[in-house]
Structure formats: structure tokens, C-alpha cells
mmCIF file of C-alpha atoms and ligand atoms in Angstrom:
data_model
loop_
_atom_site.group_PDB
_atom_site.id
_atom_site.type_symbol
_atom_site.label_atom_id
_atom_site.label_comp_id
_atom_site.label_asym_id
_atom_site.label_seq_id
_atom_site.Cartn_x
_atom_site.Cartn_y
_atom_site.Cartn_z
ATOM 1 C CA MET A 207 -13.564 6.056 23.006
ATOM 2 C CA GLU A 208 -9.612 4.841 22.730
ATOM 3 C CA THR A 209 -8.367 5.629 19.826
ATOM 4 C CA ILE A 210 -5.011 2.973 19.358
ATOM 5 C CA SER A 211 -2.530 2.819 16.284
ATOM 6 C CA SER A 212 -0.301 -0.573 17.715
ATOM 7 C CA PRO A 213 -1.918 -3.783 16.818
ATOM 8 C CA ALA A 214 -0.437 -5.331 19.907
ATOM 9 C CA ASP A 215 -1.604 -3.153 22.125
ATOM 10 C CA LEU A 216 -5.610 -3.186 20.634
ATOM 11 C CA ARG A 217 -4.806 -7.120 20.436
ATOM 12 C CA ASN A 218 -4.056 -7.162 24.048
ATOM 13 C CA ARG A 219 -7.932 -5.057 24.429
ATOM 14 C CA THR A 220 -9.750 -7.306 22.359
ATOM 15 C CA LEU A 221 -7.943 -10.493 23.856
ATOM 16 C CA ALA A 222 -9.333 -9.021 26.752
ATOM 17 C CA ALA A 223 -12.961 -8.699 26.214
ATOM 18 C CA LEU A 224 -12.923 -12.060 24.977
ATOM 19 C CA ARG A 225 -11.702 -13.618 28.052
ATOM 20 C CA ALA A 226 -14.219 -11.996 29.361
ATOM 21 C CA GLY A 227 -17.123 -12.831 27.520
ATOM 22 C CA LYS A 228 -17.649 -10.414 25.300
ATOM 23 C CA THR A 229 -18.424 -10.014 21.786
ATOM 24 C CA ILE A 230 -16.649 -7.934 19.524
ATOM 25 C CA GLY A 231 -18.112 -6.161 16.202
ATOM 26 C CA PHE A 232 -16.015 -5.142 13.466
ATOM 27 C CA VAL A 233 -16.219 -2.056 11.442
ATOM 28 C CA PRO A 234 -13.465 -1.709 9.280
ATOM 29 C CA THR A 235 -13.300 1.339 6.672
ATOM 30 C CA MET A 236 -10.637 3.575 4.861
ATOM 31 C CA GLY A 237 -12.403 6.832 6.352
ATOM 32 C CA ALA A 238 -13.961 9.985 4.930
ATOM 33 C CA LEU A 239 -16.762 8.317 6.980
ATOM 34 C CA HIS A 240 -20.567 8.641 5.557
ATOM 35 C CA ALA A 241 -23.661 7.862 6.639
ATOM 36 C CA GLY A 242 -23.042 4.529 5.202
ATOM 37 C CA HIS A 243 -20.366 3.919 7.252
ATOM 38 C CA ALA A 244 -22.756 4.810 10.220
ATOM 39 C CA SER A 245 -25.606 2.643 9.168
ATOM 40 C CA LEU A 246 -22.520 -0.387 9.549
ATOM 41 C CA ILE A 247 -21.262 0.993 12.605
ATOM 42 C CA ARG A 248 -24.989 1.335 14.492
ATOM 43 C CA ARG A 249 -25.734 -1.831 13.315
ATOM 44 C CA ALA A 250 -22.450 -3.162 15.034
ATOM 45 C CA ARG A 251 -23.195 -1.130 18.312
ATOM 46 C CA ALA A 252 -26.612 -2.803 18.586
ATOM 47 C CA GLU A 253 -25.547 -6.007 18.428
ATOM 48 C CA ASN A 254 -21.845 -6.506 20.107
ATOM 49 C CA ASP A 255 -20.824 -6.091 23.748
ATOM 50 C CA LEU A 256 -16.966 -4.028 22.303
ATOM 51 C CA LEU A 257 -17.722 -2.099 19.146
ATOM 52 C CA VAL A 258 -14.349 -2.016 17.141
ATOM 53 C CA VAL A 259 -13.870 0.550 14.339
ATOM 54 C CA SER A 260 -10.161 0.404 12.010
ATOM 55 C CA ILE A 261 -9.561 3.414 9.536
ATOM 56 C CA PHE A 262 -6.906 2.637 7.542
ATOM 57 C CA VAL A 263 -6.438 3.646 4.068
ATOM 58 C CA ASN A 264 -4.988 0.380 2.360
ATOM 59 C CA PRO A 265 -1.947 0.994 -0.360
ATOM 60 C CA ALA A 266 -2.233 -2.800 -1.118
ATOM 61 C CA GLN A 267 -5.352 -2.270 -2.497
ATOM 62 C CA PHE A 268 -4.672 0.356 -4.744
ATOM 63 C CA GLY A 269 -2.964 0.117 -8.741
ATOM 64 C CA PRO A 270 -0.108 2.213 -9.093
ATOM 65 C CA ALA A 271 -2.413 4.531 -11.065
ATOM 66 C CA GLU A 272 -5.044 4.567 -9.037
ATOM 67 C CA ASP A 273 -6.040 7.707 -6.289
ATOM 68 C CA LEU A 274 -4.286 6.168 -3.044
ATOM 69 C CA ASP A 275 -2.754 9.988 -2.578
ATOM 70 C CA ARG A 276 -5.942 11.910 -2.980
ATOM 71 C CA TYR A 277 -7.914 9.462 -1.229
ATOM 72 C CA PRO A 278 -10.123 11.670 1.193
ATOM 73 C CA ARG A 279 -8.980 11.442 4.372
ATOM 74 C CA ASP A 280 -10.239 13.382 7.381
ATOM 75 C CA ILE A 281 -9.535 12.291 11.060
ATOM 76 C CA PRO A 282 -10.698 14.626 13.082
ATOM 77 C CA ARG A 283 -14.091 14.452 11.390
ATOM 78 C CA ASP A 284 -14.138 10.844 11.652
ATOM 79 C CA THR A 285 -13.135 10.388 15.263
ATOM 80 C CA ALA A 286 -16.366 12.895 15.916
ATOM 81 C CA LEU A 287 -18.555 10.978 13.990
ATOM 82 C CA CYS A 288 -17.046 7.849 15.804
ATOM 83 C CA GLU A 289 -17.381 9.309 19.316
ATOM 84 C CA ARG A 290 -21.084 9.888 18.154
ATOM 85 C CA GLU A 291 -22.037 6.411 17.368
ATOM 86 C CA LYS A 292 -20.437 5.034 20.625
ATOM 87 C CA VAL A 293 -17.493 3.158 19.301
ATOM 88 C CA ASP A 294 -15.328 1.705 21.734
ATOM 89 C CA LEU A 295 -11.998 1.375 19.851
ATOM 90 C CA LEU A 296 -10.782 3.572 17.198
ATOM 91 C CA PHE A 297 -7.704 1.661 15.333
ATOM 92 C CA LEU A 298 -5.572 4.119 13.460
ATOM 93 C CA PRO A 299 -2.741 1.972 12.331
ATOM 94 C CA ARG A 300 0.119 3.576 10.201
ATOM 95 C CA VAL A 301 1.504 2.235 7.117
ATOM 96 C CA GLU A 302 4.157 0.969 8.768
ATOM 97 C CA ASP A 303 2.210 -0.676 11.515
ATOM 98 C CA VAL A 304 0.623 -2.975 8.847
ATOM 99 C CA TYR A 305 3.209 -3.163 6.582
ATOM 100 C CA PRO A 306 6.554 -3.314 8.265
ATOM 101 C CA PRO A 307 9.651 -3.001 6.579
ATOM 102 C CA GLY A 308 9.831 -7.142 5.219
ATOM 103 C CA PHE A 309 6.371 -8.023 4.394
ATOM 104 C CA ASP A 310 5.711 -10.378 2.417
ATOM 105 C CA THR A 311 3.170 -11.941 2.901
ATOM 106 C CA PHE A 312 0.093 -11.662 1.145
ATOM 107 C CA VAL A 313 -3.786 -13.443 0.691
ATOM 108 C CA ALA A 314 -4.259 -15.156 -2.828
ATOM 109 C CA PRO A 315 -8.339 -14.789 -3.160
ATOM 110 C CA GLY A 316 -9.572 -17.318 -6.385
ATOM 111 C CA ARG A 317 -12.804 -17.020 -8.320
ATOM 112 C CA ALA A 318 -14.403 -14.679 -6.208
ATOM 113 C CA ALA A 319 -12.123 -12.155 -7.223
ATOM 114 C CA GLU A 320 -12.047 -12.481 -10.400
ATOM 115 C CA GLY A 321 -14.200 -10.093 -13.339
ATOM 116 C CA LEU A 322 -15.862 -7.621 -12.646
ATOM 117 C CA CYS A 323 -13.559 -4.736 -10.397
ATOM 118 C CA GLY A 324 -11.433 -7.343 -10.313
ATOM 119 C CA ALA A 325 -10.889 -7.207 -14.387
ATOM 120 C CA SER A 326 -9.906 -3.606 -14.276
ATOM 121 C CA ARG A 327 -7.683 -3.599 -11.191
ATOM 122 C CA PRO A 328 -5.692 -6.697 -10.785
ATOM 123 C CA ASN A 329 -4.176 -6.890 -7.047
ATOM 124 C CA HIS A 330 -7.611 -4.504 -5.738
ATOM 125 C CA PHE A 331 -9.271 -7.886 -4.096
ATOM 126 C CA ARG A 332 -5.774 -9.165 -3.006
ATOM 127 C CA GLY A 333 -4.683 -6.513 -1.174
ATOM 128 C CA VAL A 334 -8.720 -6.045 0.603
ATOM 129 C CA ALA A 335 -7.798 -10.074 1.363
ATOM 130 C CA THR A 336 -4.690 -9.086 3.215
ATOM 131 C CA VAL A 337 -5.868 -6.513 5.083
ATOM 132 C CA VAL A 338 -9.124 -7.626 6.163
ATOM 133 C CA LEU A 339 -7.274 -10.847 7.123
ATOM 134 C CA LYS A 340 -4.675 -9.142 9.458
ATOM 135 C CA PHE A 341 -7.115 -6.790 11.199
ATOM 136 C CA PHE A 342 -9.402 -9.929 11.887
ATOM 137 C CA SER A 343 -6.187 -11.055 13.619
ATOM 138 C CA VAL A 344 -5.443 -8.441 15.677
ATOM 139 C CA VAL A 345 -9.742 -8.037 16.023
ATOM 140 C CA ARG A 346 -10.546 -11.368 16.675
ATOM 141 C CA PRO A 347 -14.417 -9.734 15.724
ATOM 142 C CA THR A 348 -17.382 -11.832 16.316
ATOM 143 C CA ARG A 349 -18.472 -10.293 13.586
ATOM 144 C CA ALA A 350 -17.619 -8.121 11.325
ATOM 145 C CA TYR A 351 -19.519 -5.781 8.771
ATOM 146 C CA PHE A 352 -19.661 -5.039 5.471
ATOM 147 C CA GLY A 353 -21.703 -2.976 3.059
ATOM 148 C CA GLU A 354 -24.105 -4.263 -0.124
ATOM 149 C CA LYS A 355 -22.266 -1.420 -1.962
ATOM 150 C CA ASP A 356 -19.262 -3.641 -2.676
ATOM 151 C CA TYR A 357 -20.849 -6.770 -3.278
ATOM 152 C CA GLN A 358 -17.773 -8.478 -4.790
ATOM 153 C CA GLN A 359 -15.804 -7.645 -1.421
ATOM 154 C CA ILE A 360 -18.542 -9.346 0.906
ATOM 155 C CA ALA A 361 -17.834 -12.451 -1.790
ATOM 156 C CA VAL A 362 -14.398 -11.862 -1.498
ATOM 157 C CA ILE A 363 -14.197 -11.869 2.206
ATOM 158 C CA ARG A 364 -16.609 -14.403 2.751
ATOM 159 C CA ARG A 365 -15.520 -17.132 0.495
ATOM 160 C CA MET A 366 -11.559 -16.180 2.506
ATOM 161 C CA ALA A 367 -13.603 -16.625 6.113
ATOM 162 C CA ARG A 368 -14.874 -20.131 4.703
ATOM 163 C CA ASP A 369 -11.639 -21.466 3.307
ATOM 164 C CA LEU A 370 -8.876 -20.056 6.024
ATOM 165 C CA ASP A 371 -11.865 -20.945 8.865
ATOM 166 C CA LEU A 372 -12.064 -17.356 9.878
ATOM 167 C CA ASP A 373 -14.349 -17.412 13.125
ATOM 168 C CA ALA A 374 -16.425 -14.253 12.888
ATOM 169 C CA GLU A 375 -19.429 -13.839 11.153
ATOM 170 C CA ILE A 376 -19.755 -11.855 7.794
ATOM 171 C CA VAL A 377 -22.730 -9.644 8.350
ATOM 172 C CA PRO A 378 -23.365 -7.788 4.924
ATOM 173 C CA CYS A 379 -25.235 -4.203 5.275
ATOM 174 C CA PRO A 380 -27.561 -3.070 2.697
ATOM 175 C CA THR A 381 -26.653 0.013 0.539
ATOM 176 C CA VAL A 382 -27.112 3.771 2.240
ATOM 177 C CA ARG A 383 -28.605 6.048 -0.492
ATOM 178 C CA GLU A 384 -28.816 9.872 -1.458
ATOM 179 C CA ALA A 385 -31.671 11.078 -1.274
ATOM 180 C CA ASP A 386 -31.734 10.757 -5.790
ATOM 181 C CA GLY A 387 -30.044 6.945 -5.080
ATOM 182 C CA LEU A 388 -26.565 7.683 -5.825
ATOM 183 C CA ALA A 389 -25.044 5.160 -3.309
ATOM 184 C CA MET A 390 -22.864 7.016 -1.223
ATOM 185 C CA SER A 391 -18.943 6.549 -1.544
ATOM 186 C CA SER A 392 -16.535 8.902 -0.441
ATOM 187 C CA ARG A 393 -15.360 8.918 -3.698
ATOM 188 C CA ASN A 394 -18.443 10.873 -4.625
ATOM 189 C CA ALA A 395 -16.793 14.065 -3.510
ATOM 190 C CA PHE A 396 -14.637 14.354 -6.272
ATOM 191 C CA LEU A 397 -17.774 15.088 -8.583
ATOM 192 C CA SER A 398 -18.721 18.391 -9.661
ATOM 193 C CA PRO A 399 -21.295 19.530 -9.587
ATOM 194 C CA GLU A 400 -22.548 18.532 -13.281
ATOM 195 C CA GLU A 401 -21.025 15.191 -12.994
ATOM 196 C CA ARG A 402 -22.885 14.113 -9.614
ATOM 197 C CA THR A 403 -26.280 14.771 -11.423
ATOM 198 C CA THR A 404 -24.510 12.560 -14.116
ATOM 199 C CA ALA A 405 -23.617 10.141 -11.464
ATOM 200 C CA THR A 406 -27.347 9.293 -10.725
ATOM 201 C CA VAL A 407 -27.406 7.131 -14.535
ATOM 202 C CA LEU A 408 -25.412 4.007 -12.374
ATOM 203 C CA PHE A 409 -28.626 3.441 -9.839
ATOM 204 C CA ARG A 410 -31.115 4.352 -12.609
ATOM 205 C CA ALA A 411 -29.903 1.649 -14.587
ATOM 206 C CA VAL A 412 -29.428 -0.812 -12.447
ATOM 207 C CA SER A 413 -33.054 0.076 -10.980
ATOM 208 C CA ALA A 414 -34.072 -0.097 -14.524
ATOM 209 C CA MET A 415 -32.954 -3.917 -14.765
ATOM 210 C CA ALA A 416 -34.566 -4.504 -11.481
ATOM 211 C CA ARG A 417 -38.115 -3.156 -12.990
ATOM 212 C CA SER A 418 -37.798 -5.257 -15.820
ATOM 213 C CA ARG A 419 -36.738 -8.479 -14.154
ATOM 214 C CA GLU A 420 -40.017 -7.827 -11.408
ATOM 215 C CA THR A 421 -41.472 -7.730 -14.657
ATOM 216 C CA GLY A 422 -41.022 -11.354 -15.112
ATOM 217 C CA GLU A 423 -38.527 -11.084 -17.718
ATOM 218 C CA ARG A 424 -35.280 -13.393 -16.911
ATOM 219 C CA ARG A 425 -32.962 -13.645 -19.824
ATOM 220 C CA ALA A 426 -29.656 -11.918 -18.489
ATOM 221 C CA ALA A 427 -28.943 -10.406 -22.221
ATOM 222 C CA VAL A 428 -32.875 -8.560 -22.277
ATOM 223 C CA LEU A 429 -31.861 -7.503 -18.813
ATOM 224 C CA ARG A 430 -28.579 -5.753 -19.368
ATOM 225 C CA GLU A 431 -30.002 -4.079 -22.525
ATOM 226 C CA ALA A 432 -32.870 -2.594 -20.095
ATOM 227 C CA GLY A 433 -29.792 -1.263 -18.311
ATOM 228 C CA GLY A 434 -27.823 0.124 -21.286
ATOM 229 C CA SER A 435 -30.103 2.140 -22.514
ATOM 230 C CA VAL A 436 -30.358 3.893 -19.730
ATOM 231 C CA LEU A 437 -26.594 4.164 -19.632
ATOM 232 C CA ALA A 438 -26.417 5.181 -23.681
ATOM 233 C CA ALA A 439 -28.220 8.487 -22.468
ATOM 234 C CA GLU A 440 -25.382 9.259 -20.475
ATOM 235 C CA PRO A 441 -22.457 9.581 -22.855
ATOM 236 C CA ALA A 442 -20.382 11.470 -20.241
ATOM 237 C CA PHE A 443 -20.809 8.152 -18.097
ATOM 238 C CA ARG A 444 -17.629 5.938 -19.577
ATOM 239 C CA VAL A 445 -19.388 1.866 -18.438
ATOM 240 C CA GLU A 446 -16.698 -0.711 -17.213
ATOM 241 C CA TYR A 447 -19.264 -3.769 -16.793
ATOM 242 C CA LEU A 448 -22.805 -3.960 -16.182
ATOM 243 C CA GLU A 449 -23.444 -7.954 -15.355
ATOM 244 C CA ILE A 450 -26.207 -9.911 -14.321
ATOM 245 C CA ARG A 451 -24.386 -12.652 -11.465
ATOM 246 C CA ASP A 452 -25.439 -14.998 -9.192
ATOM 247 C CA ALA A 453 -26.328 -13.312 -5.925
ATOM 248 C CA GLU A 454 -24.486 -15.641 -4.181
ATOM 249 C CA THR A 455 -21.761 -16.985 -5.670
ATOM 250 C CA LEU A 456 -20.722 -14.439 -8.321
ATOM 251 C CA ASP A 457 -20.612 -16.645 -11.630
ATOM 252 C CA PRO A 458 -21.846 -15.253 -14.361
ATOM 253 C CA ILE A 459 -25.743 -16.540 -15.102
ATOM 254 C CA GLU A 460 -28.038 -16.143 -18.511
ATOM 255 C CA THR A 461 -31.280 -16.597 -16.824
ATOM 256 C CA CYS A 462 -32.261 -15.563 -14.014
ATOM 257 C CA ASP A 463 -33.786 -18.730 -12.284
ATOM 258 C CA ARG A 464 -32.291 -18.064 -8.920
ATOM 259 C CA PRO A 465 -31.263 -14.971 -6.674
ATOM 260 C CA ALA A 466 -29.116 -12.715 -8.820
ATOM 261 C CA VAL A 467 -27.560 -9.433 -8.777
ATOM 262 C CA ALA A 468 -27.067 -6.696 -11.317
ATOM 263 C CA LEU A 469 -23.551 -4.691 -11.305
ATOM 264 C CA LEU A 470 -22.262 -1.688 -12.510
ATOM 265 C CA ALA A 471 -18.673 0.089 -13.230
ATOM 266 C CA GLY A 472 -17.678 3.442 -14.331
ATOM 267 C CA ARG A 473 -16.113 6.811 -14.910
ATOM 268 C CA ILE A 474 -17.496 9.914 -14.627
ATOM 269 C CA GLY A 475 -14.511 12.218 -15.768
ATOM 270 C CA GLY A 476 -11.424 10.505 -13.620
ATOM 271 C CA VAL A 477 -14.023 9.051 -10.799
ATOM 272 C CA ARG A 478 -14.806 5.825 -10.806
ATOM 273 C CA LEU A 479 -18.180 4.701 -9.833
ATOM 274 C CA ILE A 480 -19.693 1.318 -8.755
ATOM 275 C CA ASP A 481 -23.669 0.371 -7.741
ATOM 276 C CA ASN A 482 -25.467 -2.896 -7.963
ATOM 277 C CA VAL A 483 -28.907 -3.968 -7.133
ATOM 278 C CA ARG A 484 -30.476 -7.590 -6.078
ATOM 279 C CA LEU A 485 -33.146 -9.158 -8.950
ATOM 280 C CA PRO A 486 -35.937 -10.463 -7.670
ATOM 281 C CA CYS A 487 -36.563 -13.731 -7.500
ATOM 282 C CA ASP A 488 -40.005 -15.761 -8.420
HETATM 283 P P1 AMP B 1 -14.342 1.962 2.328
HETATM 284 O O1 AMP B 1 -14.549 3.085 3.616
HETATM 285 O O2 AMP B 1 -15.009 2.436 1.184
HETATM 286 O O3 AMP B 1 -14.263 1.007 2.610
HETATM 287 O O4 AMP B 1 -15.909 1.277 2.970
HETATM 288 C C1 AMP B 1 -15.843 0.846 4.499
HETATM 289 C C2 AMP B 1 -17.519 0.280 4.652
HETATM 290 O O5 AMP B 1 -18.564 0.779 4.247
HETATM 291 C C3 AMP B 1 -17.026 -1.184 3.006
HETATM 292 O O6 AMP B 1 -17.502 -2.341 3.859
HETATM 293 C C4 AMP B 1 -18.559 -0.517 2.340
HETATM 294 O O7 AMP B 1 -19.128 -0.908 1.810
HETATM 295 C C5 AMP B 1 -18.598 0.340 3.102
HETATM 296 N N1 AMP B 1 -19.787 1.373 2.891
HETATM 297 C C6 AMP B 1 -19.262 1.716 1.666
HETATM 298 N N2 AMP B 1 -20.124 2.694 1.254
HETATM 299 C C7 AMP B 1 -21.477 2.428 1.507
HETATM 300 C C8 AMP B 1 -22.961 2.575 1.497
HETATM 301 N N3 AMP B 1 -23.363 3.815 0.724
HETATM 302 N N4 AMP B 1 -23.753 1.445 1.801
HETATM 303 C C9 AMP B 1 -23.218 0.614 2.369
HETATM 304 N N5 AMP B 1 -22.463 0.581 2.962
HETATM 305 C C10 AMP B 1 -21.437 1.150 2.279
#
């Protein structure tokens, strides 16, 4: 594995690979890698000739009061994981490599970025879309892999790829969970043992909604109540949103007469957590 920090150097490598007829798989991350990231990396390894992973804690997607400064970082451990997973190129740019002085152009995502996480994190998806587009320009991926844990992020990226004629195929990958259902996240490390126990409430709530849907309930309001009553039993979890949306467009729906997804976000102490499950269709 080779580690590269310069976007120009990486671009030379990926252009050479493309000219040689190779496919390129790309997994963008913010590091503090866990089994969820590893699942994306493994899939990308299996499906492509050249595998590029990036680790970049992107300041543009953090709000002023958010956890940019304390976001977990462990490059030696992450590098070892990438070696084990047979990554070819590890892209580790510095902030000034990505946003040099004078940088002044951002991608403005549309409706997919409104509501849900976009409501409480106003410029979050603008920062995500901008860095993903920049990295796509450098990496030129054949396929790029994203986790369904960040469901709205995939909707934003997929829309951007279509709207801006990007070549990359956007590949969504299932959420990897701890044994008790908690979706793996770099931010789980911030939870105290007690908070970690409370954190199972996210998966319990969205699972209750999926079960209610499985037994034939189609009304979004009733499905939300099934999740809401699970949340009500855990006052330490402060809910930000609990919603049912169209699985493809993320438009709000009142009746589950098409593929849908239940999405949940909230806080335990100072830690913001999200989760979602798809609701079965009949
Ligand atoms: P992050 O480092 O949090 O920016 O995540 C990098 C990529 O890994 C994103 O596409 C995430 O959706 C994905 N990811 C994070 N956690 C998980 C998980 N538990 N299961 C599957 N993918 C994940």
C-alpha cells in the first residue's frame, strides 16, 4: 500500500490506471475506521482492480458548534487496517491540500439535503457534496462506496452524480451493527458505558417501526407512534427527528404504498447519533 497526500500525485496514479483499462474503487472516509468502513473497503476490493481509500476529516461539513476538533483520529491504526484489507492507495490529504488559500467554490445540493439532518446541520451536505466532488475529480472512481447508515448522504451524492454527469457508479452498502443492534460509528467512542446502553434505543425504535410495517400497518403516523413509544421510555435520548420517507427520493410520505425508510436522529449527552431501516413493501 502506498500513502499519498498530494491530490496531483494521486491523480497521476489514477489516470495511469484508467489508461491501462483498470477499474477504480473508491471509499471516502473520515477515519477512526471500524467494521462498517471495513465492509465497504472489502466490497470495493472485490469489485475493482485499483482500490483507493481516503481519510479526511472534512472541516467544510462541520458546523461551528460541532465536534471537528474532538473528532476521533488514529492514523496509525487506520493505516494498519487499510494494509490488512489490501488497499492500494491511501489518500491522506492535509486540509490545505483540499482547501488551499483562496478556495471559494462549493456544491449546493438541492431538496435531498433539506430536512432530516439538513435541518439541524445547515451546511453539512454542502460540505459533503463539495469534498466528494473534489475527490471524484482526483480519483476518477469507476465505483464509489457509501454506507446506508448515512442514508440522506447517499441520496445527496446520488442526486449530485446524476445532475453533474459524474461517471462514478454510487454503490450503497448495508449498515454494519454491533451485536446489540447499535449502528457502528466513529462517534460511539464518545459514549460513556451508561450512554452506550441507552444508545441501543435508536435501533430498537426503528426496528419497532419495521415490525409494525411487517404486520401490515401502512399509515406513517401510526408507524411513527410505534417508534415514538420506544423512544419515550428512554428520556436520556433527546430525539431530533423520527420520520418516514420515500426510500428513493426521501420525500415525506403519509402512506407506505411504496418502498420507504424510517430515519431517526437524536442526542445522548453531547453525542449525536443517527440510524435508519428500510420498511418492507407489500
Ligand atoms: P465516515 O468516516 O463516518 O464519514 O464514514 C465513511 C463511510 O463509511 C460513509 O459512506 C459511511 O456511511 C460509511 N459507514 C459509517 N458507518 C457505517 C456502518 N456502521 N455501516 C456501514 N457503513 C458505514
